[in-house]
CSV table of C-alpha atoms in Angstrom, one decimal:
chain,number,residue,atom,x,y,z
A,1,UNK,CA,0.0,0.0,0.0
A,2,UNK,CA,1.1,3.5,-0.7
A,3,UNK,CA,1.6,6.0,2.3
A,4,UNK,CA,-1.1,8.6,2.5
A,5,UNK,CA,-0.1,12.4,2.8
A,6,UNK,CA,-0.8,13.8,6.1
A,7,UNK,CA,-4.5,14.4,7.0
A,8,UNK,CA,-5.5,17.8,5.8
A,9,UNK,CA,-8.3,20.2,5.1
A,10,UNK,CA,-8.2,21.9,1.7
A,11,UNK,CA,-11.1,24.3,0.7
A,12,UNK,CA,-12.2,23.0,-2.6
A,13,UNK,CA,-13.8,26.3,-3.5
A,14,UNK,CA,-10.5,28.2,-3.4
A,15,UNK,CA,-7.8,25.5,-3.4
A,16,UNK,CA,-6.4,26.9,0.0
A,17,UNK,CA,-4.8,24.6,2.4
A,18,UNK,CA,-6.4,25.3,5.6
A,19,UNK,CA,-5.1,22.8,8.2
A,20,UNK,CA,-2.8,19.6,8.3
A,21,UNK,CA,-2.8,16.8,11.0
A,22,UNK,CA,-0.1,14.3,11.4
A,23,UNK,CA,-0.9,10.6,11.0
A,24,UNK,CA,-1.3,8.8,14.1
A,25,UNK,CA,1.8,7.4,15.8
A,26,UNK,CA,2.2,3.6,16.1
A,27,UNK,CA,1.7,3.9,19.9
A,28,UNK,CA,-1.7,5.7,19.1
A,29,UNK,CA,-2.9,2.7,17.0
A,30,UNK,CA,-1.9,0.3,19.5
A,31,UNK,CA,-3.7,2.2,22.3
A,32,UNK,CA,-6.9,2.2,20.2
A,33,UNK,CA,-6.8,-1.4,19.6
A,34,UNK,CA,-6.1,-2.1,23.3
A,35,UNK,CA,-8.9,0.2,24.4
A,36,UNK,CA,-11.3,-1.2,22.0
A,37,UNK,CA,-10.6,-4.7,23.2
A,38,UNK,CA,-10.9,-3.8,26.9
A,39,UNK,CA,-14.1,-1.7,26.3
A,40,UNK,CA,-15.7,-4.7,24.3
A,41,UNK,CA,-16.0,-6.7,27.5
A,42,UNK,CA,-18.0,-4.1,29.4
A,43,UNK,CA,-19.8,-2.6,26.4
A,44,UNK,CA,-21.1,-5.9,25.2
A,45,UNK,CA,-22.4,-6.6,28.9
A,46,UNK,CA,-24.2,-3.1,28.9
A,47,UNK,CA,-28.1,-3.7,28.5
A,48,UNK,CA,-29.2,-3.3,25.0
A,49,UNK,CA,-31.7,-0.6,26.2
A,50,UNK,CA,-28.8,1.4,27.5
A,51,UNK,CA,-26.8,1.1,24.2
A,52,UNK,CA,-29.9,2.2,22.4
A,53,UNK,CA,-30.3,5.2,24.6
A,54,UNK,CA,-26.8,6.3,24.0
A,55,UNK,CA,-27.4,6.0,20.2
A,56,UNK,CA,-30.6,8.1,20.6
A,57,UNK,CA,-28.5,10.9,22.3
A,58,UNK,CA,-26.1,10.8,19.4
A,59,UNK,CA,-28.9,11.4,17.1
A,60,UNK,CA,-30.1,14.3,19.2
A,61,UNK,CA,-26.6,15.9,19.0
A,62,UNK,CA,-26.5,15.5,15.4
A,63,UNK,CA,-29.6,17.8,15.3
A,64,UNK,CA,-28.4,20.1,17.9
A,65,UNK,CA,-25.0,20.8,16.1
A,66,UNK,CA,-26.4,20.7,12.7
A,67,UNK,CA,-25.2,24.1,11.5
A,68,UNK,CA,-21.7,23.6,12.7
A,69,UNK,CA,-21.4,20.1,11.4
A,70,UNK,CA,-22.8,21.0,7.9
A,71,UNK,CA,-20.2,24.0,7.7
A,72,UNK,CA,-17.6,21.7,8.4
A,73,UNK,CA,-18.1,19.2,5.6
A,74,UNK,CA,-18.9,22.0,3.0
A,75,UNK,CA,-15.6,23.6,3.8
A,76,UNK,CA,-13.7,20.2,3.7
A,77,UNK,CA,-15.0,18.6,0.5
A,78,UNK,CA,-17.0,21.3,-1.3
A,79,UNK,CA,-20.5,20.0,-0.9
A,80,UNK,CA,-23.5,22.6,-1.1
A,81,UNK,CA,-24.3,23.7,2.4
A,82,UNK,CA,-28.1,22.8,1.6
A,83,UNK,CA,-26.7,19.1,0.8
A,84,UNK,CA,-24.5,19.2,3.9
A,85,UNK,CA,-27.5,20.2,6.2
A,86,UNK,CA,-29.5,17.2,4.6
A,87,UNK,CA,-26.7,14.8,5.2
A,88,UNK,CA,-26.3,15.7,9.0
A,89,UNK,CA,-30.1,15.3,9.2
A,90,UNK,CA,-29.8,11.9,7.6
A,91,UNK,CA,-27.2,10.9,9.9
A,92,UNK,CA,-29.1,11.9,12.8
A,93,UNK,CA,-32.0,9.8,11.6
A,94,UNK,CA,-29.9,6.7,11.1
A,95,UNK,CA,-29.0,6.7,14.8
A,96,UNK,CA,-32.5,7.3,15.9
A,97,UNK,CA,-33.7,4.4,13.5
A,98,UNK,CA,-31.6,1.9,15.0
A,99,UNK,CA,-32.1,3.0,18.6
A,100,UNK,CA,-35.8,2.4,18.0
A,101,UNK,CA,-35.6,-1.0,16.4
A,102,UNK,CA,-32.7,-2.7,18.0
A,103,UNK,CA,-34.6,-4.8,20.2
A,104,UNK,CA,-36.5,-6.2,17.2
A,105,UNK,CA,-33.4,-6.6,15.0
A,106,UNK,CA,-31.3,-8.4,17.6
A,107,UNK,CA,-34.1,-10.6,19.2
A,108,UNK,CA,-33.2,-14.3,19.6
A,109,UNK,CA,-35.0,-16.6,17.1
A,110,UNK,CA,-36.2,-19.9,18.1
A,111,UNK,CA,-36.0,-22.6,15.5
A,112,UNK,CA,-37.6,-26.0,15.2
A,113,UNK,CA,-35.6,-28.9,16.4
A,114,UNK,CA,-36.3,-32.4,14.8
A,115,UNK,CA,-34.4,-34.1,17.7
A,116,UNK,CA,-36.2,-32.7,20.5
A,117,UNK,CA,-34.9,-30.0,22.8
A,118,UNK,CA,-34.9,-26.2,22.4
A,119,UNK,CA,-32.9,-24.6,19.6
A,120,UNK,CA,-32.3,-20.7,19.6
A,121,UNK,CA,-30.3,-18.5,17.3
A,122,UNK,CA,-28.7,-15.8,19.4
A,123,UNK,CA,-27.4,-12.6,17.9
A,124,UNK,CA,-24.2,-11.4,19.6
A,125,UNK,CA,-21.6,-8.8,19.1
A,126,UNK,CA,-18.5,-9.8,17.4
A,127,UNK,CA,-15.9,-7.6,18.9
A,128,UNK,CA,-13.7,-4.7,17.9
A,129,UNK,CA,-14.4,-3.6,14.3
A,130,UNK,CA,-12.4,-1.1,11.9
A,131,UNK,CA,-14.3,1.3,9.7
A,132,UNK,CA,-12.7,2.7,6.7
A,133,UNK,CA,-14.7,5.6,5.5
A,134,UNK,CA,-14.7,8.0,2.4
A,135,UNK,CA,-14.7,11.6,1.9
A,136,UNK,CA,-17.9,12.1,0.0
A,137,UNK,CA,-20.6,11.7,2.6
A,138,UNK,CA,-18.3,12.3,5.8
A,139,UNK,CA,-21.2,11.8,8.4
A,140,UNK,CA,-23.8,9.6,6.6
A,141,UNK,CA,-21.2,6.8,5.5
A,142,UNK,CA,-19.9,6.9,9.2
A,143,UNK,CA,-23.5,6.9,10.7
A,144,UNK,CA,-24.7,3.8,8.8
A,145,UNK,CA,-21.6,1.7,9.9
A,146,UNK,CA,-21.5,2.9,13.4
A,147,UNK,CA,-25.1,3.3,14.6
A,148,UNK,CA,-26.0,-0.5,14.3
A,149,UNK,CA,-22.7,-1.7,15.5
A,150,UNK,CA,-22.5,0.5,18.3
A,151,UNK,CA,-26.0,-0.6,19.7
A,152,UNK,CA,-25.2,-4.2,18.7
A,153,UNK,CA,-22.4,-4.1,21.4
A,154,UNK,CA,-19.4,-4.0,19.1
A,155,UNK,CA,-16.5,-1.4,19.6
A,156,UNK,CA,-15.5,0.7,16.7
A,157,UNK,CA,-12.1,2.1,15.6
A,158,UNK,CA,-12.7,4.7,12.7
A,159,UNK,CA,-10.2,5.6,9.9
A,160,UNK,CA,-11.6,8.5,7.9
A,161,UNK,CA,-10.6,9.8,4.6
A,162,UNK,CA,-7.3,12.0,4.7
A,163,UNK,CA,-9.3,14.9,3.5
A,164,UNK,CA,-11.9,14.9,6.3
A,165,UNK,CA,-10.0,15.1,9.6
A,166,UNK,CA,-12.2,17.9,11.0
A,167,UNK,CA,-15.4,16.1,10.4
A,168,UNK,CA,-13.8,12.9,11.8
A,169,UNK,CA,-12.8,14.8,15.0
A,170,UNK,CA,-16.3,16.4,15.2
A,171,UNK,CA,-17.9,12.7,15.0
A,172,UNK,CA,-15.7,11.5,17.8
A,173,UNK,CA,-16.5,14.5,20.1
A,174,UNK,CA,-20.1,14.0,19.6
A,175,UNK,CA,-20.1,10.4,20.4
A,176,UNK,CA,-18.0,11.1,23.6
A,177,UNK,CA,-20.4,13.9,24.6
A,178,UNK,CA,-23.4,11.6,24.0
A,179,UNK,CA,-21.8,9.3,26.7
A,180,UNK,CA,-20.0,6.6,24.6
A,181,UNK,CA,-17.6,5.2,27.0
A,182,UNK,CA,-13.8,5.4,26.2
A,183,UNK,CA,-12.6,2.6,23.8
A,184,UNK,CA,-16.1,2.0,22.3
A,185,UNK,CA,-15.4,4.5,19.5
A,186,UNK,CA,-12.0,5.8,18.6
A,187,UNK,CA,-11.0,7.9,15.7
A,188,UNK,CA,-7.4,7.2,14.3
A,189,UNK,CA,-5.6,9.2,11.7
A,190,UNK,CA,-4.0,6.0,10.6
A,191,UNK,CA,-1.7,5.4,7.5
A,192,UNK,CA,-2.3,2.6,5.0
A,193,UNK,CA,0.5,0.6,6.7
A,194,UNK,CA,-1.1,1.1,10.0
A,195,UNK,CA,-4.6,-0.1,8.6
A,196,UNK,CA,-2.9,-3.3,7.3
A,197,UNK,CA,-1.4,-4.0,10.6
A,198,UNK,CA,-4.7,-3.6,12.5
A,199,UNK,CA,-6.4,-5.9,10.0
A,200,UNK,CA,-3.8,-8.4,10.8
A,201,UNK,CA,-4.1,-8.1,14.5
A,202,UNK,CA,-6.0,-10.9,16.0
A,203,UNK,CA,-7.9,-8.5,18.4
A,204,UNK,CA,-9.8,-6.9,15.5
A,205,UNK,CA,-12.7,-9.0,14.2
A,206,UNK,CA,-14.1,-7.4,11.3
A,207,UNK,CA,-13.6,-4.5,8.7
A,208,UNK,CA,-16.1,-2.3,6.7
A,209,UNK,CA,-14.8,-0.2,3.9
A,210,UNK,CA,-16.6,2.3,1.6
A,211,UNK,CA,-14.3,3.4,-1.3
A,212,UNK,CA,-12.7,2.4,-4.5
A,213,UNK,CA,-12.4,-1.0,-5.9
A,214,UNK,CA,-8.7,-0.9,-5.5
A,215,UNK,CA,-9.0,0.0,-1.9
A,216,UNK,CA,-11.6,-2.8,-1.4
A,217,UNK,CA,-9.6,-5.4,-3.1
A,218,UNK,CA,-6.5,-4.6,-1.1
A,219,UNK,CA,-8.7,-4.7,2.1
A,220,UNK,CA,-10.4,-7.9,1.4
A,221,UNK,CA,-7.1,-9.6,0.6
A,222,UNK,CA,-5.6,-8.7,3.9
A,223,UNK,CA,-8.8,-9.6,5.8
A,224,UNK,CA,-9.0,-12.9,3.9
A,225,UNK,CA,-5.5,-13.7,4.8
A,226,UNK,CA,-6.5,-13.1,8.5
A,227,UNK,CA,-9.9,-14.8,8.5
A,228,UNK,CA,-11.7,-11.4,9.2
A,229,UNK,CA,-15.4,-10.5,8.2
A,230,UNK,CA,-15.5,-7.9,5.7
A,231,UNK,CA,-18.2,-5.7,4.2
A,232,UNK,CA,-17.3,-3.6,1.0
A,233,UNK,CA,-19.3,-0.8,-0.5
A,234,UNK,CA,-17.3,0.0,-3.6
A,235,UNK,CA,-18.0,1.8,-6.8
A,236,UNK,CA,-21.0,2.2,-9.0
A,237,UNK,CA,-22.0,3.1,-12.4
A,238,UNK,CA,-25.9,2.7,-12.1
A,239,UNK,CA,-28.0,2.4,-15.1
A,240,UNK,CA,-31.0,5.0,-15.2
A,241,UNK,CA,-33.5,3.8,-17.8
A,242,UNK,CA,-36.2,6.0,-19.2
A,243,UNK,CA,-38.5,3.9,-21.3
A,244,UNK,CA,-41.1,6.5,-22.0
A,245,UNK,CA,-42.0,9.9,-20.6
A,246,UNK,CA,-45.2,11.9,-21.1
A,247,UNK,CA,-43.4,15.1,-19.9
A,248,UNK,CA,-39.9,14.9,-21.2
A,249,UNK,CA,-38.8,18.2,-19.4
A,250,UNK,CA,-40.0,16.7,-16.1
A,251,UNK,CA,-38.0,13.6,-16.8
A,252,UNK,CA,-35.0,15.4,-17.6
A,253,UNK,CA,-35.3,17.6,-14.5
A,254,UNK,CA,-35.4,14.6,-12.2
A,255,UNK,CA,-32.4,12.8,-14.1
A,256,UNK,CA,-30.2,16.0,-14.1
A,257,UNK,CA,-30.9,16.8,-10.5
A,258,UNK,CA,-30.1,13.2,-9.6
A,259,UNK,CA,-26.9,13.3,-11.5
A,260,UNK,CA,-25.7,16.7,-10.1
A,261,UNK,CA,-26.5,15.6,-6.6
A,262,UNK,CA,-23.0,15.9,-4.4
A,263,UNK,CA,-21.6,17.0,-7.9
A,264,UNK,CA,-21.9,13.5,-9.0
A,265,UNK,CA,-19.8,12.1,-6.4
A,266,UNK,CA,-22.1,9.4,-5.1
A,267,UNK,CA,-21.7,5.6,-5.6
A,268,UNK,CA,-25.1,5.3,-6.5
A,269,UNK,CA,-25.5,8.3,-8.9
A,270,UNK,CA,-27.2,7.7,-12.4
A,271,UNK,CA,-23.9,7.6,-14.2
A,272,UNK,CA,-25.4,5.9,-17.4
A,273,UNK,CA,-28.7,7.3,-18.5
A,274,UNK,CA,-30.5,5.0,-21.1
A,275,UNK,CA,-33.3,6.6,-23.1
A,276,UNK,CA,-35.7,5.3,-25.5
A,277,UNK,CA,-35.2,6.4,-29.0
A,278,UNK,CA,-38.6,8.0,-29.2
A,279,UNK,CA,-37.8,10.7,-26.7
A,280,UNK,CA,-33.9,10.7,-26.9
A,281,UNK,CA,-33.2,13.7,-28.9
A,282,UNK,CA,-35.5,16.0,-26.9
A,283,UNK,CA,-33.8,14.4,-23.7
A,284,UNK,CA,-30.4,15.0,-24.7
A,285,UNK,CA,-31.1,18.8,-25.9
A,286,UNK,CA,-33.0,19.6,-22.8
A,287,UNK,CA,-30.1,17.9,-20.5
A,288,UNK,CA,-27.5,19.9,-22.5
A,289,UNK,CA,-29.4,23.2,-22.1
A,290,UNK,CA,-29.4,22.5,-18.3
A,291,UNK,CA,-25.7,22.0,-18.2
A,292,UNK,CA,-25.0,25.2,-20.3
A,293,UNK,CA,-27.1,27.3,-18.0
A,294,UNK,CA,-25.1,26.6,-14.9
A,295,UNK,CA,-22.4,28.7,-13.5
A,296,UNK,CA,-19.9,28.0,-10.7
A,297,UNK,CA,-20.8,29.0,-7.2
A,298,UNK,CA,-19.9,29.1,-3.6
A,299,UNK,CA,-20.8,26.0,-1.7
A,300,UNK,CA,-21.1,27.9,1.5
A,301,UNK,CA,-23.9,30.1,-0.1
A,302,UNK,CA,-25.6,27.8,-2.8
A,303,UNK,CA,-28.0,29.8,-5.1
A,304,UNK,CA,-30.1,28.5,-8.0
A,305,UNK,CA,-28.3,28.2,-11.2
A,306,UNK,CA,-24.8,27.5,-9.7
A,307,UNK,CA,-22.9,24.4,-9.0
A,308,UNK,CA,-20.2,23.5,-6.5
A,309,UNK,CA,-16.6,22.4,-6.7
A,310,UNK,CA,-15.5,18.8,-6.8
A,311,UNK,CA,-13.6,17.6,-3.8
A,312,UNK,CA,-10.0,17.7,-5.1
A,313,UNK,CA,-7.9,18.5,-8.2
A,314,UNK,CA,-7.0,14.8,-8.5
A,315,UNK,CA,-10.7,14.1,-8.8
A,316,UNK,CA,-11.1,16.9,-11.5
A,317,UNK,CA,-8.1,15.7,-13.3
A,318,UNK,CA,-9.2,12.1,-13.6
A,319,UNK,CA,-12.8,12.8,-14.8
A,320,UNK,CA,-11.3,15.3,-17.3
A,321,UNK,CA,-9.0,12.4,-18.6
A,322,UNK,CA,-12.0,10.1,-19.0
A,323,UNK,CA,-14.0,12.7,-20.9
A,324,UNK,CA,-11.3,13.7,-23.1
A,325,UNK,CA,-10.6,9.9,-23.8
A,326,UNK,CA,-14.2,9.5,-25.0
A,327,UNK,CA,-14.2,12.7,-27.2
A,328,UNK,CA,-10.9,11.7,-28.8
A,329,UNK,CA,-12.5,8.3,-29.8
A,330,UNK,CA,-15.7,9.7,-31.3
A,331,UNK,CA,-18.1,10.7,-28.4
A,332,UNK,CA,-19.9,13.9,-28.6
A,333,UNK,CA,-19.5,16.5,-25.7
A,334,UNK,CA,-22.9,18.7,-25.7
A,335,UNK,CA,-21.8,20.8,-22.9
A,336,UNK,CA,-19.4,21.4,-20.2
A,337,UNK,CA,-16.3,19.1,-19.4
A,338,UNK,CA,-14.0,21.8,-18.7
A,339,UNK,CA,-11.6,22.7,-15.8
A,340,UNK,CA,-12.4,26.2,-14.8
A,341,UNK,CA,-9.8,28.9,-13.7
A,342,UNK,CA,-6.9,28.6,-11.3
A,343,UNK,CA,-8.7,28.6,-7.9
A,344,UNK,CA,-10.7,25.8,-6.7
A,345,UNK,CA,-11.7,22.5,-8.0
A,346,UNK,CA,-14.5,23.4,-10.5
A,347,UNK,CA,-15.4,21.0,-13.4
A,348,UNK,CA,-18.2,22.3,-15.6
A,349,UNK,CA,-21.2,19.8,-15.5
A,350,UNK,CA,-21.2,17.9,-18.9
A,351,UNK,CA,-23.4,15.8,-21.1
A,352,UNK,CA,-21.7,13.2,-23.2
A,353,UNK,CA,-23.3,10.9,-25.9
A,354,UNK,CA,-21.8,8.3,-28.4
A,355,UNK,CA,-19.9,6.5,-25.8
A,356,UNK,CA,-18.8,3.0,-26.9
A,357,UNK,CA,-17.1,0.0,-25.5
A,358,UNK,CA,-13.6,1.3,-26.8
A,359,UNK,CA,-13.8,4.3,-24.3
A,360,UNK,CA,-12.8,4.5,-20.8
A,361,UNK,CA,-16.2,6.2,-20.1
A,362,UNK,CA,-18.2,3.0,-21.0
A,363,UNK,CA,-16.7,0.7,-18.3
A,364,UNK,CA,-15.0,3.0,-15.7
A,365,UNK,CA,-17.0,4.9,-13.0
A,366,UNK,CA,-17.3,8.7,-13.8
A,367,UNK,CA,-17.2,10.1,-10.3
A,368,UNK,CA,-18.4,13.7,-11.0
A,369,UNK,CA,-21.0,15.7,-12.9
A,370,UNK,CA,-20.9,14.0,-16.1
A,371,UNK,CA,-24.0,12.7,-17.7
A,372,UNK,CA,-23.6,9.9,-20.3
A,373,UNK,CA,-26.6,9.3,-22.3
A,374,UNK,CA,-27.3,6.3,-24.5
A,375,UNK,CA,-30.0,5.6,-27.1
A,376,UNK,CA,-31.9,2.3,-27.2
A,377,UNK,CA,-34.6,1.0,-29.4
A,378,UNK,CA,-36.2,-1.7,-27.2
A,379,UNK,CA,-36.6,-2.8,-23.6
A,380,UNK,CA,-34.4,-5.7,-24.4
A,381,UNK,CA,-31.5,-3.5,-25.6
A,382,UNK,CA,-31.9,-1.2,-22.4
A,383,UNK,CA,-31.4,-4.4,-20.2
A,384,UNK,CA,-28.4,-5.6,-22.2
A,385,UNK,CA,-26.8,-2.3,-22.0
A,386,UNK,CA,-27.6,-1.7,-18.2
A,387,UNK,CA,-26.1,-5.0,-17.3
A,388,UNK,CA,-22.9,-4.6,-19.5
A,389,UNK,CA,-20.9,-3.2,-16.7
A,390,UNK,CA,-18.5,-4.5,-14.0
A,391,UNK,CA,-20.6,-2.8,-11.5
A,392,UNK,CA,-23.9,-3.7,-9.9
A,393,UNK,CA,-24.7,-1.3,-7.1
A,394,UNK,CA,-28.3,0.4,-8.0
A,395,UNK,CA,-30.4,1.0,-11.0
A,396,UNK,CA,-33.7,2.8,-11.9
A,397,UNK,CA,-36.3,2.3,-14.6
A,398,UNK,CA,-39.1,4.8,-15.5
A,399,UNK,CA,-42.1,4.3,-17.4
A,400,UNK,CA,-45.9,5.4,-17.3
A,401,UNK,CA,-46.4,1.6,-17.4
A,402,UNK,CA,-45.5,0.5,-14.0
A,403,UNK,CA,-45.6,-3.3,-14.9
A,404,UNK,CA,-43.4,-2.6,-17.9
A,405,UNK,CA,-40.7,-0.7,-15.8
A,406,UNK,CA,-41.0,-3.4,-13.1
A,407,UNK,CA,-40.4,-6.3,-15.6
A,408,UNK,CA,-37.2,-4.3,-16.9
A,409,UNK,CA,-36.0,-3.5,-13.2
A,410,UNK,CA,-36.3,-7.3,-12.2
A,411,UNK,CA,-33.8,-8.1,-14.9
A,412,UNK,CA,-31.1,-5.6,-13.6
A,413,UNK,CA,-27.9,-7.2,-12.1
A,414,UNK,CA,-27.8,-4.8,-9.1
A,415,UNK,CA,-28.2,-4.8,-5.3
A,416,UNK,CA,-30.8,-2.2,-5.4
A,417,UNK,CA,-33.5,-1.9,-8.1
A,418,UNK,CA,-36.0,0.9,-8.4
A,419,UNK,CA,-39.1,1.6,-10.3
A,420,UNK,CA,-40.1,5.3,-11.0
A,421,UNK,CA,-37.7,6.8,-8.6
A,422,UNK,CA,-34.0,7.5,-8.9
A,423,UNK,CA,-33.3,5.6,-5.6
A,424,UNK,CA,-35.4,4.5,-2.6
A,425,UNK,CA,-33.8,6.2,0.4
A,426,UNK,CA,-34.2,6.1,4.1
A,427,UNK,CA,-32.5,4.6,7.3
A,428,UNK,CA,-34.8,1.5,6.8
A,429,UNK,CA,-33.8,0.9,3.1
A,430,UNK,CA,-30.9,-1.5,2.8
A,431,UNK,CA,-27.9,-0.4,0.7
A,432,UNK,CA,-25.4,-2.3,-1.1
A,433,UNK,CA,-24.4,-4.0,-4.4
A,434,UNK,CA,-23.2,-6.9,-6.4
A,435,UNK,CA,-20.4,-7.7,-8.8
A,436,UNK,CA,-17.5,-5.1,-8.6
A,437,UNK,CA,-19.6,-2.9,-6.3
A,438,UNK,CA,-18.8,-5.1,-3.2
A,439,UNK,CA,-20.8,-7.1,-0.9
A,440,UNK,CA,-22.7,-7.0,2.4
A,441,UNK,CA,-25.4,-4.5,3.2
A,442,UNK,CA,-25.8,-1.5,5.4
A,443,UNK,CA,-29.0,0.3,6.6
A,444,UNK,CA,-32.4,-1.3,7.3
A,445,UNK,CA,-32.7,-4.5,9.2
A,446,UNK,CA,-29.8,-6.1,7.0
A,447,UNK,CA,-27.5,-3.3,8.4
A,448,UNK,CA,-27.7,-4.8,11.8
A,449,UNK,CA,-27.2,-8.3,10.5
A,450,UNK,CA,-23.6,-8.1,9.1
A,451,UNK,CA,-21.1,-8.0,12.1
A,452,UNK,CA,-23.0,-10.3,14.4
A,453,UNK,CA,-22.2,-13.6,15.9
A,454,UNK,CA,-25.2,-15.8,15.1
A,455,UNK,CA,-24.7,-18.5,17.8
A,456,UNK,CA,-26.8,-21.5,18.3
A,457,UNK,CA,-27.9,-22.1,21.8
A,458,UNK,CA,-29.3,-25.6,22.3
A,459,UNK,CA,-31.0,-27.1,25.5
A,460,UNK,CA,-31.6,-30.9,25.3
A,461,UNK,CA,-34.8,-32.4,26.7
């Protein structure tokens, strides 16, 4: 693994380096492992009701500190302040959801025994866990991993993205203020080598990573070598199929807003928009017009008709390479696709058509504000194109005929198939994919069923 730079805060709107934080010393990492192990013995013995009550206090503090927390992530990764406020609200809702439903999700389940006696499946915590979290949703991603496992009785070591140290520290402080005991949750500014050593340590019992395919493969290899449970939420290139539309303008509005959310930096964004030939030309023209009308804006003061910066110049550069590669091989760039100015990490939202398998944009994830639109002349072609991807996170199908849309959606090779909505969303809705998008689930009842020891408890007659 390559060593990361020190943890830092760089304002994406200006490119200004605001703060730096050194990576953790080895003694800090060792202390985190030791404290998590010691705390596990007492935390798992703490009544479930008390653990849930602590999580509920976490939820309340997210709400109480919403303004400060939102400004922190907008400053760190360039998210529109409005979207940052929504993210804080979602994180709060996740903790409240698991606090409310924990007793049901962790209840013992008696099963029939054909040899007499009483057989029960118990749901028990596994032990210390490591969470490796990304920069694109600094609170939401942490909440969906931490909330169920905190209540379950596991202890957590959290390694956040190098570009989000302030939000990482804010989460840790919030949990401490909510009454989470020492060692139950610990933030560490770990290097990649330190992460590898933690995974190899016998005290650690599981790892959850949200990130790139490359990072997921590296973590899965290490975890497999040391027999650790892993949950991976990796990239996505979600198909977004529009079979028909009575109101093309409204259909474009929904598709464009979905693609521009978080400046396209979401794993389950609609990165491949597949449109029937009957409405394709109008759809593309309207989408290009939407892109051309936008101007760069300040994420701290979002206004209608503006867009925010991307998270880093590295991300901007990669997206530019992918778009330029497609254009050089015959794709048509209808709007945008330019790096703007010498301050900040702005990339003008783009609309791209004519993408073919010879282009990087066909098979790679475009993690930014680029809408790739494909024309199809049948439902069968839409399904074939949608499934012709190494990814399988989510997908959506739109049609006035719900049965038709449902029939197409059922054929998608994804972990989350949606009909007439870009994506179902809420603390109760499970999230996760198949193929190169990873494995395991977060959120909903399934999110509290991953890092769990499902022990058989049998009493003979």
